[in-house]
C-alpha positions in Angstrom: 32.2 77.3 87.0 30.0 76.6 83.9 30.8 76.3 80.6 28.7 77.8 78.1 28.9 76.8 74.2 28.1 79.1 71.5 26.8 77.0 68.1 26.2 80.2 66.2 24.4 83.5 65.9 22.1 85.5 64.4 21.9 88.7 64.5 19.0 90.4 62.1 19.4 93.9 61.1 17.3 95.9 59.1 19.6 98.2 56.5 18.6 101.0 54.2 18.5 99.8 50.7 20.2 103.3 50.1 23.0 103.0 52.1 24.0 106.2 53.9 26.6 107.7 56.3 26.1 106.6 59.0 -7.7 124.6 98.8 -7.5 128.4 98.7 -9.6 129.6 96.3 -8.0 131.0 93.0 -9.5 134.6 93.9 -8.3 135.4 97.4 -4.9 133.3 96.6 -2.0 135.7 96.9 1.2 134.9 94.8 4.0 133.3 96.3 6.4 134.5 94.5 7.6 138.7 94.2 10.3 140.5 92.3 10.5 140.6 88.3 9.8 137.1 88.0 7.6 136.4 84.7 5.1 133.8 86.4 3.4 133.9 89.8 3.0 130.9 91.4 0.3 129.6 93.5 -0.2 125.8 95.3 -3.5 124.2 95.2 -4.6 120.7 96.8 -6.8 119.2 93.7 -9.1 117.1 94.7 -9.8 114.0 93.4 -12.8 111.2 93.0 -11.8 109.2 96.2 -11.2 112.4 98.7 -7.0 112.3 98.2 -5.5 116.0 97.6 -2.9 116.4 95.2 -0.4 119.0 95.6 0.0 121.2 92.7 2.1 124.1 91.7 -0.1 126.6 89.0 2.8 128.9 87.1 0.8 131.7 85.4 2.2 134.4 83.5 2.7 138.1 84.4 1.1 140.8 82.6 -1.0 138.7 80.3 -4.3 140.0 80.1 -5.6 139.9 76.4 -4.6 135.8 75.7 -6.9 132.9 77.5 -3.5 130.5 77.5 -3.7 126.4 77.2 -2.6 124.9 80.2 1.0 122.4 80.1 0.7 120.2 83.2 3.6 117.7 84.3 3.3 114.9 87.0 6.0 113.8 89.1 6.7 111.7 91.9 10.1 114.2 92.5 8.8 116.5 93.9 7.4 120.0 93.1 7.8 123.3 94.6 6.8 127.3 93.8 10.5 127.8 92.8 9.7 126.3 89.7 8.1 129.4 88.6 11.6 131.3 88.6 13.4 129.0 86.9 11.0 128.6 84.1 12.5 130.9 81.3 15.6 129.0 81.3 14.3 125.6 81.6 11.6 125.8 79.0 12.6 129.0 77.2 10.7 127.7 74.0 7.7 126.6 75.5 7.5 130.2 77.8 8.1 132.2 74.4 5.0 130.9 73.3 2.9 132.0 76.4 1.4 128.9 78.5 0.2 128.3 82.4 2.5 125.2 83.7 1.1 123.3 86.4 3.6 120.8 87.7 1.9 117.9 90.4 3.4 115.7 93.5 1.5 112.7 92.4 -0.5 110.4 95.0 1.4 109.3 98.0 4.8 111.6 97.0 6.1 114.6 98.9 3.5 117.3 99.6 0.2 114.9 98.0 -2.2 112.8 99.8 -2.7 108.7 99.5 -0.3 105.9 98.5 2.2 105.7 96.3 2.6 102.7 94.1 5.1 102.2 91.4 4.2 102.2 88.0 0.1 101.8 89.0 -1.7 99.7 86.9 -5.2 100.5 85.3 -7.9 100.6 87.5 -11.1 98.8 87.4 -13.6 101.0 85.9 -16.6 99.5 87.3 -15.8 100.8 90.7 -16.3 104.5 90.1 -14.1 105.4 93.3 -11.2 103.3 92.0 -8.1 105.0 90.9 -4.9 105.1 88.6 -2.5 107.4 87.4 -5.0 108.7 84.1 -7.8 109.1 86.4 -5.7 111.2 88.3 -5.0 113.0 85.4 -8.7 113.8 84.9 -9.4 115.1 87.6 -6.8 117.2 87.7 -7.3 118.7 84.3 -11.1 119.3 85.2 -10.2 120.8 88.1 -8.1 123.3 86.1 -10.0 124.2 83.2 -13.0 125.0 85.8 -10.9 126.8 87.9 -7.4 128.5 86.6 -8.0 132.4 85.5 -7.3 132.7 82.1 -7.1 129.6 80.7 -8.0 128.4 77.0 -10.2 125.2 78.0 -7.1 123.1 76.4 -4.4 121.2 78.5 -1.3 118.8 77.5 0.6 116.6 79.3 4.5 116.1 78.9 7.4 115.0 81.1 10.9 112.5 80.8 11.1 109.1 82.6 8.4 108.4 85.2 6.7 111.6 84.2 6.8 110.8 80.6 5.3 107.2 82.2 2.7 109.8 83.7 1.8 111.5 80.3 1.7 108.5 78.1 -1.6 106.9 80.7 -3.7 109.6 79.6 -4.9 107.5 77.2 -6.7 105.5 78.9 -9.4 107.6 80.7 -8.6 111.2 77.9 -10.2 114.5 79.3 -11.7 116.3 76.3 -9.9 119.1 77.3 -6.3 117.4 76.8 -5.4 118.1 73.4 -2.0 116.7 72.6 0.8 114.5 74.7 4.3 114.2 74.2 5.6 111.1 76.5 9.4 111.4 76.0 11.7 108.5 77.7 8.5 106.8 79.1 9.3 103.9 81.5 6.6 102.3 80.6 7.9 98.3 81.5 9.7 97.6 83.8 10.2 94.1 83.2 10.7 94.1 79.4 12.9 96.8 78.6 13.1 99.8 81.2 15.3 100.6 84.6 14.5 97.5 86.8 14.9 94.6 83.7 16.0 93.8 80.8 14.0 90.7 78.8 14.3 89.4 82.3 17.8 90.0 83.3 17.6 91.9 86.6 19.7 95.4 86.6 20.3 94.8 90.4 22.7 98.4 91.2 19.7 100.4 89.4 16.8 98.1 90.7 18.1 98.6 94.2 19.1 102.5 94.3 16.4 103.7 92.6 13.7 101.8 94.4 15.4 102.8 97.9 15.3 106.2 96.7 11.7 106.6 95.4 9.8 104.2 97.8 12.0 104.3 101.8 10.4 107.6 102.6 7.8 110.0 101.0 10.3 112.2 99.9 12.4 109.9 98.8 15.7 109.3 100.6 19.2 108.0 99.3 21.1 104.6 100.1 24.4 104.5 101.5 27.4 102.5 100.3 30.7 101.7 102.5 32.5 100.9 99.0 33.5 103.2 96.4 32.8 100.4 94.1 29.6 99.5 93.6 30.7 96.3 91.4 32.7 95.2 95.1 29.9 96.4 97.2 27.0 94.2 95.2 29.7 91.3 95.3 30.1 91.3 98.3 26.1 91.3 99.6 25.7 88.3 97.8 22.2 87.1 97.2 19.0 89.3 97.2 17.7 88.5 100.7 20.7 90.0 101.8 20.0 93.4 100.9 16.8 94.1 102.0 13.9 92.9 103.9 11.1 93.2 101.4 9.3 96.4 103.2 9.2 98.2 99.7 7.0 97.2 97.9 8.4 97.0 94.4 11.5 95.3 96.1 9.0 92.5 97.8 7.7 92.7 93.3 10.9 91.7 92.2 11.5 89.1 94.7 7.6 88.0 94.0 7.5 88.3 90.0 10.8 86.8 88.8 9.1 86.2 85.3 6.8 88.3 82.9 3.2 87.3 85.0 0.2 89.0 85.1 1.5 91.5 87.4 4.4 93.0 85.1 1.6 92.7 82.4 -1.0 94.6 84.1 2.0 97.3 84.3 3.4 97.2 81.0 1.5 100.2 78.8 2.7 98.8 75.9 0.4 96.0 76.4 -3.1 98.4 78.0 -2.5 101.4 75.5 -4.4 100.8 72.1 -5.5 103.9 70.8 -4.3 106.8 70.4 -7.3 109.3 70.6 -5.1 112.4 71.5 -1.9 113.9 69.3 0.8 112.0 71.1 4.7 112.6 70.6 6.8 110.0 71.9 10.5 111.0 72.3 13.7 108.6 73.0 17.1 108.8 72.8 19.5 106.5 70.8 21.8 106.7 73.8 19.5 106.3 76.7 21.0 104.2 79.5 17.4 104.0 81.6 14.9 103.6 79.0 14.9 103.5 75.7 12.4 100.4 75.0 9.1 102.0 76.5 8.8 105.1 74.1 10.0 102.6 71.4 7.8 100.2 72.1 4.3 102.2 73.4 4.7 103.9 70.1 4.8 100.7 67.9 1.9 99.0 70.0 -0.4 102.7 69.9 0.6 102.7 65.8 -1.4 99.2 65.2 -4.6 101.2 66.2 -3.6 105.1 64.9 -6.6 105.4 62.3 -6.7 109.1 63.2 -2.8 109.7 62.6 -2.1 110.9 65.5 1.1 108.7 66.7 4.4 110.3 66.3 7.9 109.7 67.5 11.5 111.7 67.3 14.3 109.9 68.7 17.8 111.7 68.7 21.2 111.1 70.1 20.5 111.1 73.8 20.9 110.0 76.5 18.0 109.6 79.3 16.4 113.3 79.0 19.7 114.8 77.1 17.4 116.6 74.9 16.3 118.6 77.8 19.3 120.4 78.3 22.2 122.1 76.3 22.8 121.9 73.2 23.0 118.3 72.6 25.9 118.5 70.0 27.8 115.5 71.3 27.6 112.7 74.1 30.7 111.4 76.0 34.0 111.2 73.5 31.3 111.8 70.4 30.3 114.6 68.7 27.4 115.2 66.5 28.3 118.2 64.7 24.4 119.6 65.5 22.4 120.9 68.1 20.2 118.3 68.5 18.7 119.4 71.6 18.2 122.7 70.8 16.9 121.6 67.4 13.9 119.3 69.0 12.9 122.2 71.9 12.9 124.8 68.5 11.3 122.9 65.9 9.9 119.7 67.2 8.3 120.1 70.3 7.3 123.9 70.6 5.3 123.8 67.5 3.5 120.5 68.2 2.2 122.0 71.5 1.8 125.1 69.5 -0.4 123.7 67.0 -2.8 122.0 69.3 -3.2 123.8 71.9 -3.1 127.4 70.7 -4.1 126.5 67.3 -0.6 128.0 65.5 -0.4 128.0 61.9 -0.3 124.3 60.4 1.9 121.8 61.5 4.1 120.0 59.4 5.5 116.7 61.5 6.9 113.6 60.1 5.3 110.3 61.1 9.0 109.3 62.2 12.0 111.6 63.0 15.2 110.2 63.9 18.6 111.4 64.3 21.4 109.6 61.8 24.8 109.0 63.4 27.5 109.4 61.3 26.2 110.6 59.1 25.0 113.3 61.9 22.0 114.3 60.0 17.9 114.0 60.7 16.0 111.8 58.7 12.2 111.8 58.1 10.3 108.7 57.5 6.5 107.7 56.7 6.6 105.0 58.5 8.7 103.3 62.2 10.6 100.9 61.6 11.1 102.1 57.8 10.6 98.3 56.6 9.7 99.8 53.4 12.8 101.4 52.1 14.7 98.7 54.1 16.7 95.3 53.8 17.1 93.0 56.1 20.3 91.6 56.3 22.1 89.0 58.8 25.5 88.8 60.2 27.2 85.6 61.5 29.5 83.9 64.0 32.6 82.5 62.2 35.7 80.8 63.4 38.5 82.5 64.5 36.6 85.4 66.2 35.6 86.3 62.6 32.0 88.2 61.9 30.3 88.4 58.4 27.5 88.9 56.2 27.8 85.8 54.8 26.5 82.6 56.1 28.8 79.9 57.7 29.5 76.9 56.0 30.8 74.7 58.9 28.6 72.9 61.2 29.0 69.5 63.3 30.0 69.3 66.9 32.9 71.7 66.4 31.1 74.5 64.7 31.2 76.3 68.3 33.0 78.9 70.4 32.9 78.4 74.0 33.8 80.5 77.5 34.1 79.6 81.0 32.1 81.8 83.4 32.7 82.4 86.9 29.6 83.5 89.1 32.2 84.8 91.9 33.9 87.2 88.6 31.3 88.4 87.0 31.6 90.5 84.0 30.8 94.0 84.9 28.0 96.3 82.6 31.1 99.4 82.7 34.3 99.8 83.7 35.6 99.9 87.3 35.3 101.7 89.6 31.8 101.8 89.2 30.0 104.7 91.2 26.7 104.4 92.6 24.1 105.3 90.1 23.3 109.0 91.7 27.0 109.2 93.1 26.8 112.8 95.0 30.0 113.6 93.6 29.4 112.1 90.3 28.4 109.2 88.4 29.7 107.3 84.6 26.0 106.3 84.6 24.7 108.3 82.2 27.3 108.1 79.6 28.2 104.7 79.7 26.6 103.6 76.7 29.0 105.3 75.1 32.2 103.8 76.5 34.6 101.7 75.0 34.4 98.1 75.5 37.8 96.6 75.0 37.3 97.0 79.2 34.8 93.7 78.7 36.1 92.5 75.2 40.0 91.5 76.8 38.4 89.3 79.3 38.2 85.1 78.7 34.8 84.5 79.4 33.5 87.1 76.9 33.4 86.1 72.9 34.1 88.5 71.0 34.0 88.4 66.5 34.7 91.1 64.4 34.0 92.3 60.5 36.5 93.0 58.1 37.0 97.0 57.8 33.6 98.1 55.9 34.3 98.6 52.2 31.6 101.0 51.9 29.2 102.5 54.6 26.5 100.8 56.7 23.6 102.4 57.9 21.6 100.5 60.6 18.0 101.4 60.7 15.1 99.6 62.5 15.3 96.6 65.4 18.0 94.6 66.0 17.5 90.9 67.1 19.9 88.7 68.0 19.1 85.1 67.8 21.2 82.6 69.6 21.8 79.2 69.8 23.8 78.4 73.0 23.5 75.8 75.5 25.1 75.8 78.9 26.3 73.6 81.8 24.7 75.7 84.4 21.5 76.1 85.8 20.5 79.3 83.8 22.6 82.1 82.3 21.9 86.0 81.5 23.7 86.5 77.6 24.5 89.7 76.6 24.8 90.7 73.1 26.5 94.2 71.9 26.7 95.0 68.3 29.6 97.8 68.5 30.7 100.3 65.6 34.7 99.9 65.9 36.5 103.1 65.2 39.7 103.3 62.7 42.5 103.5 65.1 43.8 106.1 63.6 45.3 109.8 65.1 45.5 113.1 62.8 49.2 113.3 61.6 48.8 117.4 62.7 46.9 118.4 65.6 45.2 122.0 65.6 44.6 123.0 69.1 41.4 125.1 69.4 42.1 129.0 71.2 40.4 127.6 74.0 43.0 125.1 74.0 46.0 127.1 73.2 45.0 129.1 76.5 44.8 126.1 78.6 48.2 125.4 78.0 49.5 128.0 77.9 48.1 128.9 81.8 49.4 125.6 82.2 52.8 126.3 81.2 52.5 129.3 83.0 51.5 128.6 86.6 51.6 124.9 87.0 49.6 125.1 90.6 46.5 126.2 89.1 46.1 122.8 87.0 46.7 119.4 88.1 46.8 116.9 85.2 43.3 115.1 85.4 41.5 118.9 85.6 43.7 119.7 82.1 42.8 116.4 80.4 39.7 116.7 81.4 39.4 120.2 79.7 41.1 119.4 77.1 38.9 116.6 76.4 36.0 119.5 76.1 37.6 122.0 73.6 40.2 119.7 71.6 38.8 118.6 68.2 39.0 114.8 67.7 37.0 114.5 64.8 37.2 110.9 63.5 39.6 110.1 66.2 39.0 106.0 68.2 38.1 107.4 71.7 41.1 105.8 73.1 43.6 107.0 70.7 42.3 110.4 71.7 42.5 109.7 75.5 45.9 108.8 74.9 46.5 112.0 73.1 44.6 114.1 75.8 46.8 112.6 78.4 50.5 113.2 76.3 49.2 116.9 75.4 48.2 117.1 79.1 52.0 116.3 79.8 54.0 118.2 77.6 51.8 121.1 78.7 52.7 120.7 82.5 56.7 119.9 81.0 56.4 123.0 79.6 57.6 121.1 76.3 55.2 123.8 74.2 56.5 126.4 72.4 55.0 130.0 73.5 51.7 131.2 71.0 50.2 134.3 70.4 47.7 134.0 72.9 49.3 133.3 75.8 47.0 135.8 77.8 44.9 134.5 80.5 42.0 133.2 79.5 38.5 134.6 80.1 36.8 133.3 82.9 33.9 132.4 80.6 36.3 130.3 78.5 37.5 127.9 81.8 35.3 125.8 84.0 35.3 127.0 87.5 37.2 123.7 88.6 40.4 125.0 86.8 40.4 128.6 88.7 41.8 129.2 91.9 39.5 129.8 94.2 41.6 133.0 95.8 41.1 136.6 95.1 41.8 136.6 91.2 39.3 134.0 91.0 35.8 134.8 89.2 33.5 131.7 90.1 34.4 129.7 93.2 36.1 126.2 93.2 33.8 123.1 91.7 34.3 119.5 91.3 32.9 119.1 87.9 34.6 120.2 84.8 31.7 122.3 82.5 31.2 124.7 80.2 28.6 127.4 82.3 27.1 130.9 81.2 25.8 133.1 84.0 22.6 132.5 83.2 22.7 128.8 83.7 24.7 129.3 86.2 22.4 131.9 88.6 19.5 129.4 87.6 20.9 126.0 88.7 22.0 128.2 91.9 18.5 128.7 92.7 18.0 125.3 92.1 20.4 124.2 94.9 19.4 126.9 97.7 15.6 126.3 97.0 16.4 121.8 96.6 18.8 122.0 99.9 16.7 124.0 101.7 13.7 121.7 100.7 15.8 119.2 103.2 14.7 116.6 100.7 17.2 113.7 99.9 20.1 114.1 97.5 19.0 111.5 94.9 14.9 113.1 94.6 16.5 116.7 94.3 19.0 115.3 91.9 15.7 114.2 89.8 13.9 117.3 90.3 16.4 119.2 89.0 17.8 117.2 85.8 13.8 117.5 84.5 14.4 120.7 85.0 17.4 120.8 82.7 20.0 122.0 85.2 23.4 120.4 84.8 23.7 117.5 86.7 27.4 117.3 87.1 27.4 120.9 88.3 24.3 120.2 90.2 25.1 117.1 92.1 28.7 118.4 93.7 26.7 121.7 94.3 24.0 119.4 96.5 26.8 117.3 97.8 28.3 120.7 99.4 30.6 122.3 96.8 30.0 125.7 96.0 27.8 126.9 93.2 27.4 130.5 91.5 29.4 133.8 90.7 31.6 135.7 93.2 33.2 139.3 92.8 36.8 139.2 91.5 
């Protein structure tokens, strides 16, 4: 046991002063692709400065004969494939409006390319000319394309989300004159810092461990295997570090190596070897993203200190890691947004800055800044990130009694301290149990669990917890927050955690107006009791019921009492008690008989045909791949398939439309 003592806290937070709510050559090639498809696809092993071949998958157009087209090019170590080309109205239906050529790369040592892999590869040394990285990769494959693709306009940009948005920020370092604009969105882009494998030091060891298992145990990738549902028993269990794994990976061997920012997380943060943005770059995060947030954040503040030609931009919305990819984006987990965020960047944001410089559209009108306001659910546009100059920084304190406030404490001496006992052999866990394995087959909490309440962690004795009064008048938090602590402990070292959380009124609408949706549920419910069970019609309920303003667990605790009074059948009949459209159910709530229109699935989701015959592709083409679950999971989700769906579909379950 050790005891830790809290003398007080600091927590800085910048507010708005006006306070808101809150190697076949291209001409004897022959397509691989046939049918009404609108892109051929052909594969190519680029060649690059040191002899390694990169696979690469060249998407051109159909029936485009009048347009030279700018190239978009997205690296990957998840694998790429010629089915791509099929699924590329749907997945970037804004970007294909606007005619392109996509090229999509295996980078070195991954899948179907040549050489080693290395995660996160730092710069190379440029006074070797054979010597290699990830932007001189880039070069060579852009050169390679604008000497050789049919068609093309002489200008290429580079996007992509998570390791690939890594992949387009290092451009930067070694630019072709041919890329014209980047767009680096949910860059991982340090490790040690801020993204996936760290946190200001504190080692994420459930992430750390899968991901780095998945990417680095075999070529094309390969999953880890649990004998415990739990991951938070399974980790507890294993103990210390050496008794996972032998350190034959090599970024496992890192961690075990590096325990503290060095030289060799430096030489891999690109926060710290970016400087200048010489090409149009458009960072993109999410408010809500539970892999990494920090690196778009951060590469865009440390690229800004240099941006004499204005070319530094960043949108940041209520995602989570790649939500803008896919859907709407009009809510996250139990909140809603009351916007299509997603839709809104794909429409307005991002198809007209790769418009603009690459096929020289119109003007562009983008704000230095663009971020989504919570709460307030609105966008904002600033001059300037963080907006220091419309700003006030204010401070909240630690008080006795569990009390938090804006004003500073007037008590101090050896008693002007909270304190916890803390059990190494009960740790306090990051979301509640059970805790799935990050890529769970069948489905993980992992990418909404920012969003979860926290009385799970708050009701436990060795977490401190103070609260404000109830807010007089709206807050608007805009900008960094830094927490500055003054603790001291009785053991050896400690990780602290700090969460600044927005508590929501427990309150619960004295009438409750079911949506039609809803009304049908019920009454389906009510009518045939064997085609629901309970958790399938909270579940639903919980996708169609509006709970506008509503804590999240006052409206579980609604979900679950309207969930049984429906199977009581304590509900009196409604006017639309005919059964509802198989559009308007998830396929998980239809019985997978005769009557039946899509065949039985684990996940509950909203689906039209169209998403669903594309992610269907997705899972004949990724299974018969024989590539790991976890890299065709990846693959996928950048593709913006739905990963719920998706992963039950890869697991096994059936996916796509069947005759009634």
């Amino acid at each position: 046991m050790k005891r830790t003592r809290f003398h007080h806290i600091t927590l800085t937070i910048t507010l708005l002063a006006l306070i808101a709510l809150f190697s076949r050559t291209w001409a004897t090639q022959q397509p691989l692709q046939s049918g009404e498809a609108k892109f051929e696809a052909f594969e190519e092993m680029i060649p690059m400065r040191d002899g390694a071949k990169l696979y690469t998958v060249i998407c051109v157009p159909k029936n485009n004969s009048a347009e030279r087209l700018p190239i978009l090019l997205q690296r990957t170590p998840y694998g790429s494939g010629t089915g791509i080309a099929g699924r590329l109205p749907a997945v970037y239906k804004e970007l294909v409006a606007d005619g392109y050529i996509f090229a999509f790369q295996d980078i070195r040592g991954k899948y179907k390319s040549e050489g080693d892999f290395r995660m996160n590869r730092p710069p190379r040394d440029k006074r070797d000319p054979k010597s290699i990285d990830e932007a001189s990769d880039t070069y060579d494959t852009i050169d390679w394309m604008v000497k050789h693709v049919k068609n093309n306009n002489g200008r290429v940009g580079v996007f992509g989300v998570s390791y690939p948005g890594w992949l387009a920020a290092v451009p930067l370092l070694e630019p072709h004159p041919a890329l014209k604009a980047l767009s680096p969105q949910a860059a991982m882009t340090d490790t040690w810092l801020g993204d996936d494998f760290f946190h200001q030091g504190g080692f994420r060891l459930a992430y750390g461990y899968e991901y780095v298992y998945g990417v680095e145990s075999a070529k094309g990738g390969a999953d880890p295997t649990f004998d415990t549902y739990d991951m938070f028993e399974w980790y507890l269990k294993k103990g210390a570090l050496s008794n996972f794994l032998t350190p034959a990976l090599p970024t496992w061997k890192d961690f075990i190596e590096h325990p503290s920012f060095d030289d060799f997380w430096q030489s891999r943060s690109a926060s710290h070897y970016l400087k200048d943005p010489v090409v149009p770059t458009l960072h993109v995060a999410g408010w809500f993203d539970q892999e990494d947030f920090y690196g778009p954040m951060k590469t865009y503040v440390a690229l800004e200190k240099n941006d004499k030609l204005k070319n530094n931009y960043i949108v940041v919305g209520p995602w989570n890691h790649g939500g803008w990819r896919r859907g709407d984006g009009d809510k996250l987990g139990n909140i809603e947004f009351k916007n299509a965020t997603g839709a809104y960047f794909r429409e307005k944001i991002e198809a007209p800055w790769f418009a603009y410089h690459l096929k020289g559209k119109e003007s562009l009108s983008q704000p230095e800044a663009v971020t989504f306001q919570t709460g307030s659910n609105e966008w904002k546009t600033y001059d300037q990130w963080p907006p220091v100059n419309i700003t006030t920084e204010r401070k909240l304190y630690f008080h006795a009694n569990g009390k938090l406030s804006f004003d500073a404490p007037t008590g101090s001496g050896d008693t002007a301290f909270d304190s916890y006992v803390s059990d190494p052999a009960n740790p306090v866990p990051y979301r509640k149990r059970p805790i799935e394995p990050t890529y769970f087959v069948k489905g993980s909490g992992w990418r909404e669990w920012l969003m979860e309440d926290q009385r799970f962690a708050g009701d436990r004795p060795d977490v401190l917890s103070w609260e404000t009064e109830v807010l007089a008048e709206d807050v608007t938090v805009s900008g960094e927050i830094i927490a500055q602590l003054f603790a001291s402990t009785s053991g050896t070292d400690s990780d602290w955690v700090v969460k600044l959380i927005d508590v929501y009124p427990d309150s619960v609408p004295s009438q409750l107006e079911l949506s039609r949706a809803a009304q049908k549920a019920v009454a389906l419910a009510q009518q045939d009791k064997s085609t629901w069970t309970r958790a399938d019609l909270i579940k639903y309920l919980g996708r169609v019921l509006p709970r506008t303003g509503m804590h999240p667990a006052a409206a579980a605790a609604l979900l679950e009492d309207l969930a049984d009074r429906a199977l009581r059948s304590e509900f009196e009949p409604v006017a639309c008690l005919e059964a509802p459209e198989p559009a308007d159910l998830p396929r998980s709530l239809l019985r997978a008989d005769g009557r039946s229109v899509y065949q039985r699935h684990g996940g509950v989701r909203y689906a039209t045909r169209a998403q669903l015959a594309m992610e269907e592709r997705i899972v004949a083409q990724a299974s018969a791949s024989g590539a790991p679950h976890m890299a065709r999971t990846q693959a996928a989700h950048a593709l913006g398939a739905d990963p719920a769906r998706l992963e039950d579909a890869l697991a096994g379950h059936a996916l796509g439309a069947r005759d009634a």
